[in-house]
PDB file of N, CA, C and O in Angstrom:
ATOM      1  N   UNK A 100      91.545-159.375  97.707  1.00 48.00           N
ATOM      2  CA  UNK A 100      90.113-159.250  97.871  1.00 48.00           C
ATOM      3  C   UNK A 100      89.805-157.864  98.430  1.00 48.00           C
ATOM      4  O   UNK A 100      90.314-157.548  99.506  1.00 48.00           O
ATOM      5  N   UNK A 101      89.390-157.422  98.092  1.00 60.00           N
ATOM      6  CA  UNK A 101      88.533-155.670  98.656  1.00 60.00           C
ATOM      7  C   UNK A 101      87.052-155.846  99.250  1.00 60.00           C
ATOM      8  O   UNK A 101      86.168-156.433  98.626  1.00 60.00           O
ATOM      9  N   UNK A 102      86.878-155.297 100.477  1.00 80.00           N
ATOM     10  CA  UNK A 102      85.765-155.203 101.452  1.00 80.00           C
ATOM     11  C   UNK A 102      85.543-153.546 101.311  1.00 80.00           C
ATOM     12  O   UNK A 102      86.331-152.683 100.924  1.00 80.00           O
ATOM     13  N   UNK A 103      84.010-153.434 101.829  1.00 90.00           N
ATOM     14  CA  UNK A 103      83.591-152.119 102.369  1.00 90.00           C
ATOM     15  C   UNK A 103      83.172-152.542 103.487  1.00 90.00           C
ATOM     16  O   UNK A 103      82.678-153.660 103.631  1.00 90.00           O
ATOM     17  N   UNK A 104      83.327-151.649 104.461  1.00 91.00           N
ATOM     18  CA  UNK A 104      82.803-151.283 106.235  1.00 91.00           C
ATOM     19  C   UNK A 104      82.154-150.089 106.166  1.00 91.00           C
ATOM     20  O   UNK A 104      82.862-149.089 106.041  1.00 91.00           O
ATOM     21  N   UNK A 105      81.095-149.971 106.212  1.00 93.00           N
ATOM     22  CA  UNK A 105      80.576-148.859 106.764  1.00 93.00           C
ATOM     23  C   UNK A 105      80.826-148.295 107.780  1.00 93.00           C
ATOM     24  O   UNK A 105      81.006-149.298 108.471  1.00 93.00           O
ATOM     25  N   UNK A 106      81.010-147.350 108.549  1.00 94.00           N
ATOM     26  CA  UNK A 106      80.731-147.226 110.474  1.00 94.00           C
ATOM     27  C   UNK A 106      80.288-145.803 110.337  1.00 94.00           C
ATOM     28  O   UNK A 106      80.716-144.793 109.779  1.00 94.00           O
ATOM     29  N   UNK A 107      79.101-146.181 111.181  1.00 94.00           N
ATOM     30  CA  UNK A 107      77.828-144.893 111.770  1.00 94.00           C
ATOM     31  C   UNK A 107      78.286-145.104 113.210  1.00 94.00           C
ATOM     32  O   UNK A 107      78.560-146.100 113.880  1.00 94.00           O
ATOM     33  N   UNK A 108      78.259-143.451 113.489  1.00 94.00           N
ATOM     34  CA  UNK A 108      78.154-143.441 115.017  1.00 94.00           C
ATOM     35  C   UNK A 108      79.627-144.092 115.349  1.00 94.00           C
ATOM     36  O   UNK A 108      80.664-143.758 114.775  1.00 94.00           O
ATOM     37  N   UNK A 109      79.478-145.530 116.844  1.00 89.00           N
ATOM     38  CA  UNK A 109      79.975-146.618 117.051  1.00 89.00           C
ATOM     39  C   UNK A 109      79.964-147.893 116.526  1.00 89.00           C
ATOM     40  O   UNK A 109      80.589-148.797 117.080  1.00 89.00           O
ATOM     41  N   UNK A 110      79.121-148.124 115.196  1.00 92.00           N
ATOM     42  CA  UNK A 110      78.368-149.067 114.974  1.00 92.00           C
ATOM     43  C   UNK A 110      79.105-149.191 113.614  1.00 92.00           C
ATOM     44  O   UNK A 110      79.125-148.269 112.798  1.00 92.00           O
ATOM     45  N   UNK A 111      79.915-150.799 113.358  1.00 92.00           N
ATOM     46  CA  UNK A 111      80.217-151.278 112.337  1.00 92.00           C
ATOM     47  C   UNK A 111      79.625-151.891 111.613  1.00 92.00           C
ATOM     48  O   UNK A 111      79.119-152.833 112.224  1.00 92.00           O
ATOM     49  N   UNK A 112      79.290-151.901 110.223  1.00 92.00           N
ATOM     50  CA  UNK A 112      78.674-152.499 109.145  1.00 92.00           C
ATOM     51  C   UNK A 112      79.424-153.458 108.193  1.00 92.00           C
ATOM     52  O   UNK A 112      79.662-152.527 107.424  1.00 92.00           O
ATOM     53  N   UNK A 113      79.810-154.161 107.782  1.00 92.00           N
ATOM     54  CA  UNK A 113      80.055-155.010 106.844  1.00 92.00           C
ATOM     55  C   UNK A 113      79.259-154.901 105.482  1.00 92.00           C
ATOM     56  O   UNK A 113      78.203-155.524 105.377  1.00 92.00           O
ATOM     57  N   UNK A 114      79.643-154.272 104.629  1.00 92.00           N
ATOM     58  CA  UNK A 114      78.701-154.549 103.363  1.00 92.00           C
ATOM     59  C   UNK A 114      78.568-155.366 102.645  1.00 92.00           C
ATOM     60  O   UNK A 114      79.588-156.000 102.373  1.00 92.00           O
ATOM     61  N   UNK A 115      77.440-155.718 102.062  1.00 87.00           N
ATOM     62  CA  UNK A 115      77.531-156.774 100.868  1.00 87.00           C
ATOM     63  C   UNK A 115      78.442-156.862  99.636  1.00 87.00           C
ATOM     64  O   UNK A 115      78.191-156.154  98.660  1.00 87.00           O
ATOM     65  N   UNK A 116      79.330-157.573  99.637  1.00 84.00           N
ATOM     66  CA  UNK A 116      80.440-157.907  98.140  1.00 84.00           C
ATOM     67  C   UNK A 116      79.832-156.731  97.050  1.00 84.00           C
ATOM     68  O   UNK A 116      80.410-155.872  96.382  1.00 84.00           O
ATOM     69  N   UNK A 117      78.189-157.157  97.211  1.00 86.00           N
ATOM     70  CA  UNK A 117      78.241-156.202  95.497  1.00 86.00           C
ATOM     71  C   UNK A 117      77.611-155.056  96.095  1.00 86.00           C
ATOM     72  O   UNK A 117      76.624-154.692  95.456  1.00 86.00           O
ATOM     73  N   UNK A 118      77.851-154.417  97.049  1.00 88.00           N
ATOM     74  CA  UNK A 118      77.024-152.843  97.605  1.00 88.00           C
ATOM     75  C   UNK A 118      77.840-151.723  96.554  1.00 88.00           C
ATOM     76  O   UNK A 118      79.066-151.637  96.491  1.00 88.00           O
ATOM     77  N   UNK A 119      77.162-151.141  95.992  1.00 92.00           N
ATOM     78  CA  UNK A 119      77.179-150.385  95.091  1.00 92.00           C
ATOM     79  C   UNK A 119      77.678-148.933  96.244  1.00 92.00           C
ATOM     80  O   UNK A 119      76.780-148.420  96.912  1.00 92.00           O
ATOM     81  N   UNK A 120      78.559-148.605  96.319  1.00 92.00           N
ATOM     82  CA  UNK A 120      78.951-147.012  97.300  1.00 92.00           C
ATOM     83  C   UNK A 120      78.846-145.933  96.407  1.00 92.00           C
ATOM     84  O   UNK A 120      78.863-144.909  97.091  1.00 92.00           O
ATOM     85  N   UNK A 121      78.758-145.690  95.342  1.00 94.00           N
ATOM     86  CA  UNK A 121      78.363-143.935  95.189  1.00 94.00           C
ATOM     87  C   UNK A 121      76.784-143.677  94.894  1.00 94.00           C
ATOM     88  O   UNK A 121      76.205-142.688  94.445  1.00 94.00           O
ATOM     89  N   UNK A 122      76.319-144.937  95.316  1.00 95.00           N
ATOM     90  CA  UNK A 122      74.609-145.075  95.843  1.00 95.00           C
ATOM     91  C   UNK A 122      74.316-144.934  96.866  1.00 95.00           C
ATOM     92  O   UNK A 122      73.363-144.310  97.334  1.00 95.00           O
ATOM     93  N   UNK A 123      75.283-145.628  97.450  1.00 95.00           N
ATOM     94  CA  UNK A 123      75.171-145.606  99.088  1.00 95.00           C
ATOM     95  C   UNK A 123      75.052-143.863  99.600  1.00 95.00           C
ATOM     96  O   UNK A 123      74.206-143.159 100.152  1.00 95.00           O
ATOM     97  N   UNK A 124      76.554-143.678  98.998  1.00 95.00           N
ATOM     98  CA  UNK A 124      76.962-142.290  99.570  1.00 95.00           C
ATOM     99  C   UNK A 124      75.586-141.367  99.024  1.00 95.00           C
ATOM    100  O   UNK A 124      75.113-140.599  99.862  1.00 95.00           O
ATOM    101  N   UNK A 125      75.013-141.407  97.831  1.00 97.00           N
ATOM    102  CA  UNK A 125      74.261-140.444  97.221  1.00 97.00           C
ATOM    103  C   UNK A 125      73.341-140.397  98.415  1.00 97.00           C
ATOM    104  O   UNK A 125      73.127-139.287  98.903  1.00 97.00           O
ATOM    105  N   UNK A 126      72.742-141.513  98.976  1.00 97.00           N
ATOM    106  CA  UNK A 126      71.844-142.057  99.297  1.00 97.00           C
ATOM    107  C   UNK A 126      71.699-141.366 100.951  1.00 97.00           C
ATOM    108  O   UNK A 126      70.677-141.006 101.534  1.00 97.00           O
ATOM    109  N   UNK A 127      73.328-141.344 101.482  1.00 96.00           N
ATOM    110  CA  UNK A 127      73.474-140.794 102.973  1.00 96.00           C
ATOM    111  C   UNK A 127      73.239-139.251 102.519  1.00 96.00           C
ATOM    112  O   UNK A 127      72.372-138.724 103.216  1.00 96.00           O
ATOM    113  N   UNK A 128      73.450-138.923 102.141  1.00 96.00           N
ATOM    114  CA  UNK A 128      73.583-137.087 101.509  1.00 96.00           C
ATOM    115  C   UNK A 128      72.495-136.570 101.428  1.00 96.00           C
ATOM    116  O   UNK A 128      72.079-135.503 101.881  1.00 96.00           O
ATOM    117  N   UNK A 129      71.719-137.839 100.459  1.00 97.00           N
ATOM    118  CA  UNK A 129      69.983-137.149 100.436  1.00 97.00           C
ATOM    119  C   UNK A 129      69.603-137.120 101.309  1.00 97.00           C
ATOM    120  O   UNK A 129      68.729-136.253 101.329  1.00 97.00           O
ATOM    121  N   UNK A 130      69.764-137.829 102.672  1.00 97.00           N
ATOM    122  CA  UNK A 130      69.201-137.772 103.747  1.00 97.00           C
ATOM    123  C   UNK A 130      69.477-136.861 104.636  1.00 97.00           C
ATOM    124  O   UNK A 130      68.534-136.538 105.358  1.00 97.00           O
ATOM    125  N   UNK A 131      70.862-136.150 104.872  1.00 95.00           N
ATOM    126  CA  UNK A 131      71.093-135.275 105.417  1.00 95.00           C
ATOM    127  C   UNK A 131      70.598-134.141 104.950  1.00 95.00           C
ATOM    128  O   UNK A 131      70.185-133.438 105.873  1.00 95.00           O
ATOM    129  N   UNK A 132      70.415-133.488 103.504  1.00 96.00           N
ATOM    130  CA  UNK A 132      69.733-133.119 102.454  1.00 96.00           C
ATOM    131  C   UNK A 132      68.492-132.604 103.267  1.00 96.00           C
ATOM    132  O   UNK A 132      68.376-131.468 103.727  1.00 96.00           O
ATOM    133  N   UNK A 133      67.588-133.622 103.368  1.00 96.00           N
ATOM    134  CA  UNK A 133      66.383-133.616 103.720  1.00 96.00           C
ATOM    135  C   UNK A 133      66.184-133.718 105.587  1.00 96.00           C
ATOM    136  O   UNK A 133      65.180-134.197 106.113  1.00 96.00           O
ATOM    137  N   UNK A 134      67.253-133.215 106.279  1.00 96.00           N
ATOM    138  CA  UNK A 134      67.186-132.626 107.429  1.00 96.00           C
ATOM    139  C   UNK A 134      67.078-134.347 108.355  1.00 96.00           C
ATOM    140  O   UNK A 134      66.514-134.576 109.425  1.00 96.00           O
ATOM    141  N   UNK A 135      67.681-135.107 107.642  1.00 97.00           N
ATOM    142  CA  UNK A 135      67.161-137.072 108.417  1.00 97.00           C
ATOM    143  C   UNK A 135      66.687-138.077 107.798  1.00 97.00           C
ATOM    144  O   UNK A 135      65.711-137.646 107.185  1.00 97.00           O
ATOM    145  N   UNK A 136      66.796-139.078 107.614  1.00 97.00           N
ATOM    146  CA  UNK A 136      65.877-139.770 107.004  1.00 97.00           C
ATOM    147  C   UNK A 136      66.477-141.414 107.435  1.00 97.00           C
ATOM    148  O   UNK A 136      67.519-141.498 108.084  1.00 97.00           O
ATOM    149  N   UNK A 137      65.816-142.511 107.063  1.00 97.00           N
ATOM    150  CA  UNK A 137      66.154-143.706 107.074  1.00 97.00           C
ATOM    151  C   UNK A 137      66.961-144.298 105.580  1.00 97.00           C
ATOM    152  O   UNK A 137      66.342-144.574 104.553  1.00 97.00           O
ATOM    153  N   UNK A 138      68.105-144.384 105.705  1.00 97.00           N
ATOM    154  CA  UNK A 138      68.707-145.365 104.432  1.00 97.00           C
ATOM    155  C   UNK A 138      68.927-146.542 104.624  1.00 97.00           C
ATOM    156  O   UNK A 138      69.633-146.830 105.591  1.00 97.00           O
ATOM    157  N   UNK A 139      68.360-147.679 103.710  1.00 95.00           N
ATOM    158  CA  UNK A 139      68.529-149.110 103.689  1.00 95.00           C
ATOM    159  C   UNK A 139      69.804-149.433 103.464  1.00 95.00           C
ATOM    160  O   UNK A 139      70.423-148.825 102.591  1.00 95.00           O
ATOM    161  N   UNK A 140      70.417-150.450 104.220  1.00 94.00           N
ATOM    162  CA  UNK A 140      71.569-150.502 104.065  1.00 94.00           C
ATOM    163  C   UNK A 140      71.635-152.612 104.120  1.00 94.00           C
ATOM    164  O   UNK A 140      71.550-153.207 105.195  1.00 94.00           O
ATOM    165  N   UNK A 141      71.788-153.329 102.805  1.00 91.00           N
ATOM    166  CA  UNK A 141      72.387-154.154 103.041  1.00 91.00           C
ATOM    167  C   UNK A 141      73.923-154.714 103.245  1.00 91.00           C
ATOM    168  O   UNK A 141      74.914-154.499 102.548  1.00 91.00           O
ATOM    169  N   UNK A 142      73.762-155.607 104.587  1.00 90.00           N
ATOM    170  CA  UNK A 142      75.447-155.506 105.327  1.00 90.00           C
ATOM    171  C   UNK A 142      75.952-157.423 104.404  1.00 90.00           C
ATOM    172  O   UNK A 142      75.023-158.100 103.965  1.00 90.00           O
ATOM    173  N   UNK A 143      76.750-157.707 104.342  1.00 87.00           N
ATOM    174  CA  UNK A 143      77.285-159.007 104.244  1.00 87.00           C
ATOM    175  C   UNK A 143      76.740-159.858 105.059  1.00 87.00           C
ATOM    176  O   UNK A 143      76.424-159.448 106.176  1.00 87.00           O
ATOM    177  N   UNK A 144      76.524-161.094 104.738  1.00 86.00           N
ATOM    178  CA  UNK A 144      75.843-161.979 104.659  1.00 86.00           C
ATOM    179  C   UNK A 144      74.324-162.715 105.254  1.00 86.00           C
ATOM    180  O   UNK A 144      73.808-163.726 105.732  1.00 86.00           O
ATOM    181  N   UNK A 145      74.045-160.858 104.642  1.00 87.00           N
ATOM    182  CA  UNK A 145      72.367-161.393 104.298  1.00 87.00           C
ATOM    183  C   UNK A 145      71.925-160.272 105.479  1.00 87.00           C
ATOM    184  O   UNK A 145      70.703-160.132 105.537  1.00 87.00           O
ATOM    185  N   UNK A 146      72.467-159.691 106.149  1.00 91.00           N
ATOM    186  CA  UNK A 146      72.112-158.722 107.424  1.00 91.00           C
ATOM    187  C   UNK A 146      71.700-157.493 106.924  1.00 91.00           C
ATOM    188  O   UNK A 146      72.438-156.904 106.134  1.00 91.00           O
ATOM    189  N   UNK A 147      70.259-156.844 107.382  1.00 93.00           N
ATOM    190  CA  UNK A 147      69.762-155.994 106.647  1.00 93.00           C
ATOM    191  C   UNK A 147      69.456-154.818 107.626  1.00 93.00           C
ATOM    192  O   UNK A 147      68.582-154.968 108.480  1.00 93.00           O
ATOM    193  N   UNK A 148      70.071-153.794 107.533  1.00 94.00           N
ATOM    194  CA  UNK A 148      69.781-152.456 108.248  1.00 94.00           C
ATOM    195  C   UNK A 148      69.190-151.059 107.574  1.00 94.00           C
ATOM    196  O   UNK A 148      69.405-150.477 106.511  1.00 94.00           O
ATOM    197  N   UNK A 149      68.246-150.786 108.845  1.00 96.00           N
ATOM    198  CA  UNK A 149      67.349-149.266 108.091  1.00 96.00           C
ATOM    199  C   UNK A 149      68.584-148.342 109.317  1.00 96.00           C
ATOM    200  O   UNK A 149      68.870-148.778 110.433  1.00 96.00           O
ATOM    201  N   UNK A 150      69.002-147.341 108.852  1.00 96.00           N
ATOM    202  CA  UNK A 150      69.707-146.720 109.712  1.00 96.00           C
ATOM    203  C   UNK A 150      68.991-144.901 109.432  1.00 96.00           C
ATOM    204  O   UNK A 150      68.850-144.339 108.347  1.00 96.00           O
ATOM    205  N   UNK A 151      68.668-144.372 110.784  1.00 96.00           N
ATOM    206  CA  UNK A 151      68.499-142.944 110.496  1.00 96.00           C
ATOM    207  C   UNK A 151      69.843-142.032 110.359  1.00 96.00           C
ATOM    208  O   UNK A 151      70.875-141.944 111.025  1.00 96.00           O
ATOM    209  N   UNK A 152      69.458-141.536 109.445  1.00 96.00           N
ATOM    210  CA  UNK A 152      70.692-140.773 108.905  1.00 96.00           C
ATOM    211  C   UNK A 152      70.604-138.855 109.452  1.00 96.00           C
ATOM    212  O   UNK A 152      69.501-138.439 109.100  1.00 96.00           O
ATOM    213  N   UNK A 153      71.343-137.844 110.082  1.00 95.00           N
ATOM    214  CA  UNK A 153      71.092-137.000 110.584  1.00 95.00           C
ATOM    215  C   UNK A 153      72.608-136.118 110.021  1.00 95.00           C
ATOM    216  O   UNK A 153      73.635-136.575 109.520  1.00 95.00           O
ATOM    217  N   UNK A 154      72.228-134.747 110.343  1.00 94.00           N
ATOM    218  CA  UNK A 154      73.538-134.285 110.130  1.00 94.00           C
ATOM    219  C   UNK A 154      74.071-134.659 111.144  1.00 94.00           C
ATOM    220  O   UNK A 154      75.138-135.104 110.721  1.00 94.00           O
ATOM    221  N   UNK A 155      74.068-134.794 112.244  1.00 95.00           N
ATOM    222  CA  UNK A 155      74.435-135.293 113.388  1.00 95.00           C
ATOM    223  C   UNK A 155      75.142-136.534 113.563  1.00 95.00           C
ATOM    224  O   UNK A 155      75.882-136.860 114.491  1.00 95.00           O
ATOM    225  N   UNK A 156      74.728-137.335 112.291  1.00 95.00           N
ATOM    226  CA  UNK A 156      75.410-138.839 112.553  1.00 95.00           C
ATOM    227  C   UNK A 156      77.059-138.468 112.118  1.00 95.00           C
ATOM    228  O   UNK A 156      77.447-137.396 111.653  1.00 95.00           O
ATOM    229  N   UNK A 157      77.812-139.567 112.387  1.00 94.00           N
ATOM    230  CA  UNK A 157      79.348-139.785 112.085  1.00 94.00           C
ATOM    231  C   UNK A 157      79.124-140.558 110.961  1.00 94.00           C
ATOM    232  O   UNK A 157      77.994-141.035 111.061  1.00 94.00           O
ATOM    233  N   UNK A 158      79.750-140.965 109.774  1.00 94.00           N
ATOM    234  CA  UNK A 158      79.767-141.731 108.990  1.00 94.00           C
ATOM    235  C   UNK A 158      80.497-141.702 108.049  1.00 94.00           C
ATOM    236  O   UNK A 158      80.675-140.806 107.223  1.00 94.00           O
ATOM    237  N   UNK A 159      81.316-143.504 108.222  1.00 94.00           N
ATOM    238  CA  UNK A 159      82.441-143.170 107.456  1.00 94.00           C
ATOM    239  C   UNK A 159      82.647-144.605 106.601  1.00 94.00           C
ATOM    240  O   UNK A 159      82.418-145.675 107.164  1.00 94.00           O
ATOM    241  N   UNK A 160      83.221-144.538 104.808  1.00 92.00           N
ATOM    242  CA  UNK A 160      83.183-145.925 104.474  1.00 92.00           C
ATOM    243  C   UNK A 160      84.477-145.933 104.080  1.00 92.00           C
ATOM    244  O   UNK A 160      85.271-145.094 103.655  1.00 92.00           O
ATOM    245  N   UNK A 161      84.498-147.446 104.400  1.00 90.00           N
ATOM    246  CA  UNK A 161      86.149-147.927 104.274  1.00 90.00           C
ATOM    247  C   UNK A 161      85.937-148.977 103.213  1.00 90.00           C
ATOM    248  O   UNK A 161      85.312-150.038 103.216  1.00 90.00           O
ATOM    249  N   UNK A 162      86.824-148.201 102.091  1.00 83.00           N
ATOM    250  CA  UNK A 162      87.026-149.713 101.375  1.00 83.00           C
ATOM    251  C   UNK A 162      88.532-150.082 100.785  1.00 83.00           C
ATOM    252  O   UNK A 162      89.474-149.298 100.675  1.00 83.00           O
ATOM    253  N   UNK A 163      88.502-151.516 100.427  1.00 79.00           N
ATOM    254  CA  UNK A 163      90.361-151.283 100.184  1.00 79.00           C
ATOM    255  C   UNK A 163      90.244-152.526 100.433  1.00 79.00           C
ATOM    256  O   UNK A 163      89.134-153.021 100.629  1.00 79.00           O
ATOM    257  N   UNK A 164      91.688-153.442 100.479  1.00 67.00           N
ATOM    258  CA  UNK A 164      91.656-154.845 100.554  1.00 67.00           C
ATOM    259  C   UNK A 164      91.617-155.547 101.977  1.00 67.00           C
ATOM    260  O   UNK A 164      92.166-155.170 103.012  1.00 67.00           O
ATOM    261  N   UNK A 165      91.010-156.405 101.811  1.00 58.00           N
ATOM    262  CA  UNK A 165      90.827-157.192 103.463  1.00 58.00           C
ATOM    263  C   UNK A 165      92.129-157.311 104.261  1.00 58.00           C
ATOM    264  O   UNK A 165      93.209-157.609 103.751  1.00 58.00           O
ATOM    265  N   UNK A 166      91.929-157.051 105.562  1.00 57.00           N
ATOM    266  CA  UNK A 166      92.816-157.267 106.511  1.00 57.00           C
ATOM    267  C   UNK A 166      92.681-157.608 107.529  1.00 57.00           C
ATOM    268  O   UNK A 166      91.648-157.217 108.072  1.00 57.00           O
ATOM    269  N   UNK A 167      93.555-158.441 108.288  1.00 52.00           N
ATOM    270  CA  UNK A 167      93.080-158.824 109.089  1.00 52.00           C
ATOM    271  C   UNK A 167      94.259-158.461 110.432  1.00 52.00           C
ATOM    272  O   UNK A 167      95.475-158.631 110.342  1.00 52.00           O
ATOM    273  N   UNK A 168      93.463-157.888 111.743  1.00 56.00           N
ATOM    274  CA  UNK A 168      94.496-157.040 112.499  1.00 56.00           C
ATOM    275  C   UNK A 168      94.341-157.493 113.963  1.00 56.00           C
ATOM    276  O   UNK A 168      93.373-157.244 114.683  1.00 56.00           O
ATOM    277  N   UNK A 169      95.042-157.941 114.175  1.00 54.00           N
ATOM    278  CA  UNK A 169      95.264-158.665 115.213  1.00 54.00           C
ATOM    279  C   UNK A 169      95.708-158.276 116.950  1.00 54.00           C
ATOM    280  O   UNK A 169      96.923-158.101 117.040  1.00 54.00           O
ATOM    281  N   UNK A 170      95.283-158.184 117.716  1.00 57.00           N
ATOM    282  CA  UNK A 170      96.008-157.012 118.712  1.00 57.00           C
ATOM    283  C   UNK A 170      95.289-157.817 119.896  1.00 57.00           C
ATOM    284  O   UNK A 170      94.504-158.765 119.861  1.00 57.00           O
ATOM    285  N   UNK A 171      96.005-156.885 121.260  1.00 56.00           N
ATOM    286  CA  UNK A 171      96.334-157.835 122.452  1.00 56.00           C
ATOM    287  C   UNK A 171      94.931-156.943 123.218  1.00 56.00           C
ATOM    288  O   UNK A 171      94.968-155.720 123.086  1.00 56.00           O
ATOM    289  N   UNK A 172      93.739-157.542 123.991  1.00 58.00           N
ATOM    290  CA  UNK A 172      92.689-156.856 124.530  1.00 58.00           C
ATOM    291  C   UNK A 172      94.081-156.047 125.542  1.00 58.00           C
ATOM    292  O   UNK A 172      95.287-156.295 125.550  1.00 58.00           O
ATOM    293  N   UNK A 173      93.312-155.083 126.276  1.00 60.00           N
ATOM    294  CA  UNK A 173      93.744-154.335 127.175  1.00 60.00           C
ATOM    295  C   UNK A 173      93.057-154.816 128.663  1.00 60.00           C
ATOM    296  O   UNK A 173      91.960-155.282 128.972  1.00 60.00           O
ATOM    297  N   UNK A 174      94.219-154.472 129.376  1.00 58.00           N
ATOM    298  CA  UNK A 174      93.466-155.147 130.663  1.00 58.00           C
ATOM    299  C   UNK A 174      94.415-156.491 131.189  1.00 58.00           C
ATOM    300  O   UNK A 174      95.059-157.086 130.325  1.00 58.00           O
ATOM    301  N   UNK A 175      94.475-156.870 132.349  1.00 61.00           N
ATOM    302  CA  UNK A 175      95.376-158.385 132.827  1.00 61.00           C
ATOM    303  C   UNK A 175      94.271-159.385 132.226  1.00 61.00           C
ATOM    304  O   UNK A 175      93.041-159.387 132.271  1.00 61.00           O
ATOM    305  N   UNK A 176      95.371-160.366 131.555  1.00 59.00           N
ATOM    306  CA  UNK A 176      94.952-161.758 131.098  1.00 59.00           C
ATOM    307  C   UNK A 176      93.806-162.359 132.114  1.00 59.00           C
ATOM    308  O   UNK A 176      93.805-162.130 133.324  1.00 59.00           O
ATOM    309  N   UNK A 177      92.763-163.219 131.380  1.00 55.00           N
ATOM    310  CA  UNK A 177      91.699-164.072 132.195  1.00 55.00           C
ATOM    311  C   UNK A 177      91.410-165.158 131.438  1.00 55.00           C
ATOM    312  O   UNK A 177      90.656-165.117 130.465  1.00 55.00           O
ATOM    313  N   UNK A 178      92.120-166.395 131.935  1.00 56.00           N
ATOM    314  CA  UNK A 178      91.731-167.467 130.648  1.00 56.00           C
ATOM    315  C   UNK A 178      90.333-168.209 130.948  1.00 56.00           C
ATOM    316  O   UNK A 178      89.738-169.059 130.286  1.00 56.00           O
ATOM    317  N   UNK A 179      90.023-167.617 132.133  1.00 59.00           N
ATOM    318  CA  UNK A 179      88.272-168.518 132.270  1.00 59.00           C
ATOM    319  C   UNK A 179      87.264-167.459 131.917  1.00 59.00           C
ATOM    320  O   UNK A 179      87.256-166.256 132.177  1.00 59.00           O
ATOM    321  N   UNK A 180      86.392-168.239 131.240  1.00 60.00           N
ATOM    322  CA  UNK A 180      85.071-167.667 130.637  1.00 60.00           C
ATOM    323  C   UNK A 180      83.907-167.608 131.657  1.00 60.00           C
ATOM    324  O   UNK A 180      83.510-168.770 131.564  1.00 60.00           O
ATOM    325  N   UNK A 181      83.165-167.068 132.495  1.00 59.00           N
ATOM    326  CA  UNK A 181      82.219-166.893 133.258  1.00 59.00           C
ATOM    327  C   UNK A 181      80.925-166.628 132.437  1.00 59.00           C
ATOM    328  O   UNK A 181      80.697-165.449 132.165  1.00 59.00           O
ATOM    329  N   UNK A 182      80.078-167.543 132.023  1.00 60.00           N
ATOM    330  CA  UNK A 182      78.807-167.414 131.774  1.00 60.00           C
ATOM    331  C   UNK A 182      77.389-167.691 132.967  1.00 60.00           C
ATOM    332  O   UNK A 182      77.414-168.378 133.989  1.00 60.00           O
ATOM    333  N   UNK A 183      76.234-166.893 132.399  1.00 57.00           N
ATOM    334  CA  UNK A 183      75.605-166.511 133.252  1.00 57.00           C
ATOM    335  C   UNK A 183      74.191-167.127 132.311  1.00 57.00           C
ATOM    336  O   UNK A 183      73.740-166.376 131.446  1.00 57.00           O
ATOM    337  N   UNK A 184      73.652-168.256 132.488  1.00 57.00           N
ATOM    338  CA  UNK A 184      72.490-168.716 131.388  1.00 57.00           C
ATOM    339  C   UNK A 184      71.356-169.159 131.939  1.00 57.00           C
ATOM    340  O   UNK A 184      70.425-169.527 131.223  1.00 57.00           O
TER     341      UNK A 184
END
């Protein structure tokens, strides 16, 4: 199975199965192009983002087959959950 991730900035995206990327990409370019702008960006499952686009932003797309990566948080173990509601 093959996924795209977007990531702006710090900020991960999930794209939609059928996101079309050399639209996308055209789409980030024109905006830098034009000194900024907002590009619509639909993410996977159903999540819809306007993102301003700058020369300034980071932005990078990943696509390739799903994986899944598994790793240990950093920091000493805490098996209790502390909520605050």
């Amino acid at each position: 199975m093959t996924a795209a991730l977007l990531m702006i900035n710090n900020e991960r995206i999930a794209l939609a199965d059928d996101a079309d990327l050399p639209t996308l990409i055209a789409e980030i370019m024109s905006a830098i192009d034009q000194g900024g702008a907002f590009v619509h960006i639909d993410g996977g499952r159903g999540d819809q983002y306007d993102v301003l686009i700058t020369e300034a932003t980071h932005v990078m797309v990943r696509h390739g087959s799903v994986s899944f990566e598994a790793g240990t948080p950093a920091g000493p173990w805490n098996s209790s959950i502390d909520l605050d509601i």
